[in-house]
Amino acid sequence: MPGAQEQREHFNVRGRRSDLAAWAVLWIPRAIASATRRLLVRLTRSATQRAEAEAELAAARTASSDAAVAVLDRHLARATTLEVHRLVVEARTFAGRRPATAGQEDLWAKLARHAARVRADRDTSSPAGQGSSPSAPRYTATVTLDASRRRRIEAELRDAQRDVAVMVLRDGIAVPAGFEA
């Protein structure tokens, strides 16, 4: 009867063989799936870029060129993402000291104030369309809101804002890689 050490070695050898066999068998489907994914990315890249350009053009025509460039501002997006993350951490840290709904009402106001500070601190000496081509056509806003329409839209979105604030404060947000402070 073989000893315990021999049984362990026999088991380890069989385990390595089965791992090698599984790798060999699964290598082909994995390689096919990887090649298919790369091919699909390569084939759809131009359509994706064209769709992004059309969406940016539609945004510029609707809200103005300056507004479209402001929305696409990566610096502002990074700054607001980090600020939302900080606000979530702050709300969780001081959750026991204030009611659960306290942070929900002022989350968007705090975020708007932070975005305004980031925009004000940013170098404004460069033209507004710094991310766009100088030869790109400039558009004025097609859709404008008067005060009553703006209030109606804000009232319609109030419940959704509250729900999103609750989810953000409860679940937090995932900070993309490279967004660390």
Tab-separated table of C-alpha atoms in Angstrom:
chain	number	residue	atom	x	y	z
A	1	MET	CA	0.000	0.000	0.000
A	2	PRO	CA	1.484	3.307	-1.057
A	3	GLY	CA	2.294	5.856	1.615
A	4	ALA	CA	0.562	9.179	2.103
A	5	GLN	CA	3.438	11.054	0.477
A	6	GLU	CA	3.226	8.906	-2.674
A	7	GLN	CA	-0.549	9.421	-2.868
A	8	ARG	CA	-0.111	13.195	-2.640
A	9	GLU	CA	2.534	13.201	-5.378
A	10	HIS	CA	0.362	10.971	-7.596
A	11	PHE	CA	-2.613	13.281	-7.027
A	12	ASN	CA	-0.509	16.389	-7.794
A	13	VAL	CA	0.794	14.835	-11.020
A	14	ARG	CA	-2.756	13.963	-12.108
A	15	GLY	CA	-3.896	17.470	-11.213
A	16	ARG	CA	-1.139	19.059	-13.297
A	17	ARG	CA	-1.984	16.792	-16.221
A	18	SER	CA	-5.661	17.677	-16.063
A	19	ASP	CA	-4.823	21.393	-15.809
A	20	LEU	CA	-2.594	21.109	-18.860
A	21	ALA	CA	-5.279	19.170	-20.758
A	22	ALA	CA	-7.939	21.718	-19.851
A	23	TRP	CA	-5.686	24.570	-20.946
A	24	ALA	CA	-4.946	22.831	-24.255
A	25	VAL	CA	-8.622	22.139	-24.932
A	26	LEU	CA	-9.822	25.600	-23.925
A	27	TRP	CA	-7.036	27.459	-25.704
A	28	ILE	CA	-8.708	27.144	-29.116
A	29	PRO	CA	-12.114	28.622	-28.120
A	30	ARG	CA	-10.370	31.351	-26.105
A	31	ALA	CA	-8.174	32.261	-29.102
A	32	ILE	CA	-11.201	32.295	-31.437
A	33	ALA	CA	-13.192	34.509	-29.040
A	34	SER	CA	-10.269	36.909	-28.616
A	35	ALA	CA	-9.678	37.156	-32.371
A	36	THR	CA	-13.401	37.727	-32.968
A	37	ARG	CA	-13.502	40.506	-30.375
A	38	ARG	CA	-10.476	42.244	-31.913
A	39	LEU	CA	-12.001	41.954	-35.385
A	40	LEU	CA	-15.343	43.402	-34.242
A	41	VAL	CA	-13.605	46.318	-32.534
A	42	ARG	CA	-11.571	47.029	-35.656
A	43	LEU	CA	-14.594	46.771	-37.973
A	44	THR	CA	-16.849	48.995	-35.850
A	45	ARG	CA	-14.272	51.633	-34.886
A	46	SER	CA	-14.988	53.966	-37.829
A	47	ALA	CA	-18.761	53.695	-37.322
A	48	THR	CA	-18.324	54.448	-33.620
A	49	GLN	CA	-16.154	57.478	-34.313
A	50	ARG	CA	-18.612	58.715	-36.946
A	51	ALA	CA	-21.532	58.320	-34.510
A	52	GLU	CA	-19.613	60.231	-31.816
A	53	ALA	CA	-18.858	63.051	-34.263
A	54	GLU	CA	-22.521	63.216	-35.335
A	55	ALA	CA	-23.647	63.308	-31.700
A	56	GLU	CA	-21.217	66.121	-30.913
A	57	LEU	CA	-22.412	68.060	-33.972
A	58	ALA	CA	-26.056	67.593	-32.940
A	59	ALA	CA	-25.208	68.820	-29.434
A	60	ALA	CA	-23.440	71.874	-30.865
A	61	ARG	CA	-26.396	72.677	-33.121
A	62	THR	CA	-28.877	72.260	-30.280
A	63	ALA	CA	-27.148	73.928	-27.333
A	64	SER	CA	-24.355	75.950	-29.062
A	65	SER	CA	-20.747	75.173	-29.828
A	66	ASP	CA	-19.524	76.607	-26.519
A	67	ALA	CA	-21.984	74.492	-24.509
A	68	ALA	CA	-20.987	71.327	-26.388
A	69	VAL	CA	-17.299	71.993	-25.723
A	70	ALA	CA	-18.050	72.670	-22.045
A	71	VAL	CA	-19.861	69.339	-21.712
A	72	LEU	CA	-16.934	67.503	-23.287
A	73	ASP	CA	-14.436	69.117	-20.881
A	74	ARG	CA	-12.461	66.166	-19.445
A	75	HIS	CA	-10.925	68.301	-16.685
A	76	LEU	CA	-14.376	69.284	-15.435
A	77	ALA	CA	-15.615	65.690	-15.687
A	78	ARG	CA	-12.664	64.454	-13.642
A	79	ALA	CA	-13.099	67.192	-11.053
A	80	THR	CA	-16.835	66.581	-10.623
A	81	THR	CA	-16.389	62.807	-10.444
A	82	LEU	CA	-13.839	63.199	-7.673
A	83	GLU	CA	-16.072	65.705	-5.874
A	84	VAL	CA	-19.074	63.330	-5.998
A	85	HIS	CA	-16.845	60.609	-4.579
A	86	ARG	CA	-15.699	62.967	-1.801
A	87	LEU	CA	-19.291	63.971	-1.019
A	88	VAL	CA	-20.318	60.303	-0.769
A	89	VAL	CA	-17.445	59.573	1.620
A	90	GLU	CA	-18.355	62.644	3.673
A	91	ALA	CA	-22.029	61.639	3.805
A	92	ARG	CA	-21.146	58.120	4.925
A	93	THR	CA	-18.667	59.386	7.502
A	94	PHE	CA	-21.138	61.752	9.137
A	95	ALA	CA	-24.247	59.622	8.536
A	96	GLY	CA	-24.908	59.063	12.241
A	97	ARG	CA	-24.889	62.785	13.039
A	98	ARG	CA	-27.599	63.892	10.611
A	99	PRO	CA	-30.806	62.537	9.113
A	100	ALA	CA	-30.528	60.149	6.143
A	101	THR	CA	-32.209	62.617	3.782
A	102	ALA	CA	-29.984	65.582	4.700
A	103	GLY	CA	-27.371	64.959	2.012
A	104	GLN	CA	-29.893	64.254	-0.716
A	105	GLU	CA	-31.271	67.772	-0.953
A	106	ASP	CA	-27.957	69.566	-1.252
A	107	LEU	CA	-25.888	67.038	-3.242
A	108	TRP	CA	-26.634	68.659	-6.606
A	109	ALA	CA	-26.268	72.196	-5.257
A	110	LYS	CA	-22.857	71.358	-3.779
A	111	LEU	CA	-21.816	69.717	-7.043
A	112	ALA	CA	-22.978	72.736	-9.090
A	113	ARG	CA	-21.022	75.116	-6.823
A	114	HIS	CA	-17.928	72.923	-7.178
A	115	ALA	CA	-18.259	72.827	-10.989
A	116	ALA	CA	-18.630	76.621	-11.063
A	117	ARG	CA	-15.449	76.968	-8.960
A	118	VAL	CA	-13.551	74.586	-11.258
A	119	ARG	CA	-14.670	76.529	-14.334
A	120	ALA	CA	-13.741	79.862	-12.697
A	121	ASP	CA	-10.314	78.575	-11.606
A	122	ARG	CA	-9.580	77.260	-15.076
A	123	ASP	CA	-7.452	79.344	-17.399
A	124	THR	CA	-9.977	81.383	-19.389
A	125	SER	CA	-7.423	83.081	-21.624
A	126	SER	CA	-7.717	80.358	-24.268
A	127	PRO	CA	-10.718	80.322	-26.613
A	128	ALA	CA	-13.831	78.429	-25.529
A	129	GLY	CA	-13.437	75.881	-28.278
A	130	GLN	CA	-9.959	74.744	-27.251
A	131	GLY	CA	-10.893	71.097	-27.772
A	132	SER	CA	-12.439	71.669	-31.178
A	133	SER	CA	-10.889	72.425	-34.524
A	134	PRO	CA	-10.430	76.136	-35.329
A	135	SER	CA	-11.992	75.549	-38.757
A	136	ALA	CA	-15.073	73.868	-37.272
A	137	PRO	CA	-18.282	75.832	-37.791
A	138	ARG	CA	-19.608	77.763	-34.777
A	139	TYR	CA	-23.264	77.259	-33.855
A	140	THR	CA	-25.580	79.296	-31.686
A	141	ALA	CA	-28.150	77.603	-29.472
A	142	THR	CA	-31.226	76.384	-31.322
A	143	VAL	CA	-33.077	75.417	-28.160
A	144	THR	CA	-33.332	78.074	-25.474
A	145	LEU	CA	-35.412	78.085	-22.315
A	146	ASP	CA	-37.310	80.908	-20.732
A	147	ALA	CA	-37.753	80.999	-16.943
A	148	SER	CA	-41.160	79.274	-16.868
A	149	ARG	CA	-40.052	76.358	-19.064
A	150	ARG	CA	-36.904	75.966	-17.010
A	151	ARG	CA	-38.959	75.778	-13.778
A	152	ARG	CA	-41.327	73.198	-15.332
A	153	ILE	CA	-38.399	71.030	-16.434
A	154	GLU	CA	-36.739	71.314	-13.025
A	155	ALA	CA	-40.022	70.340	-11.325
A	156	GLU	CA	-40.403	67.353	-13.649
A	157	LEU	CA	-36.874	66.173	-12.911
A	158	ARG	CA	-36.986	66.761	-9.139
A	159	ASP	CA	-38.121	63.207	-8.273
A	160	ALA	CA	-35.489	61.676	-10.560
A	161	GLN	CA	-32.800	63.917	-9.028
A	162	ARG	CA	-33.785	62.794	-5.544
A	163	ASP	CA	-33.770	59.115	-6.563
A	164	VAL	CA	-30.347	59.399	-8.181
A	165	ALA	CA	-28.995	61.268	-5.142
A	166	VAL	CA	-30.279	58.492	-2.869
A	167	MET	CA	-28.621	55.817	-5.032
A	168	VAL	CA	-25.330	57.731	-5.273
A	169	LEU	CA	-25.179	58.372	-1.536
A	170	ARG	CA	-26.164	54.780	-0.764
A	171	ASP	CA	-24.023	52.939	-3.329
A	172	GLY	CA	-21.288	55.436	-4.076
A	173	ILE	CA	-19.760	55.770	-7.521
A	174	ALA	CA	-17.011	53.866	-9.219
A	175	VAL	CA	-14.066	56.167	-9.832
A	176	PRO	CA	-12.523	55.206	-13.170
A	177	ALA	CA	-8.866	54.220	-13.250
A	178	GLY	CA	-6.626	57.212	-13.638
A	179	PHE	CA	-9.049	59.535	-11.779
A	180	GLU	CA	-7.186	59.330	-8.473
A	181	ALA	CA	-6.471	62.652	-6.842
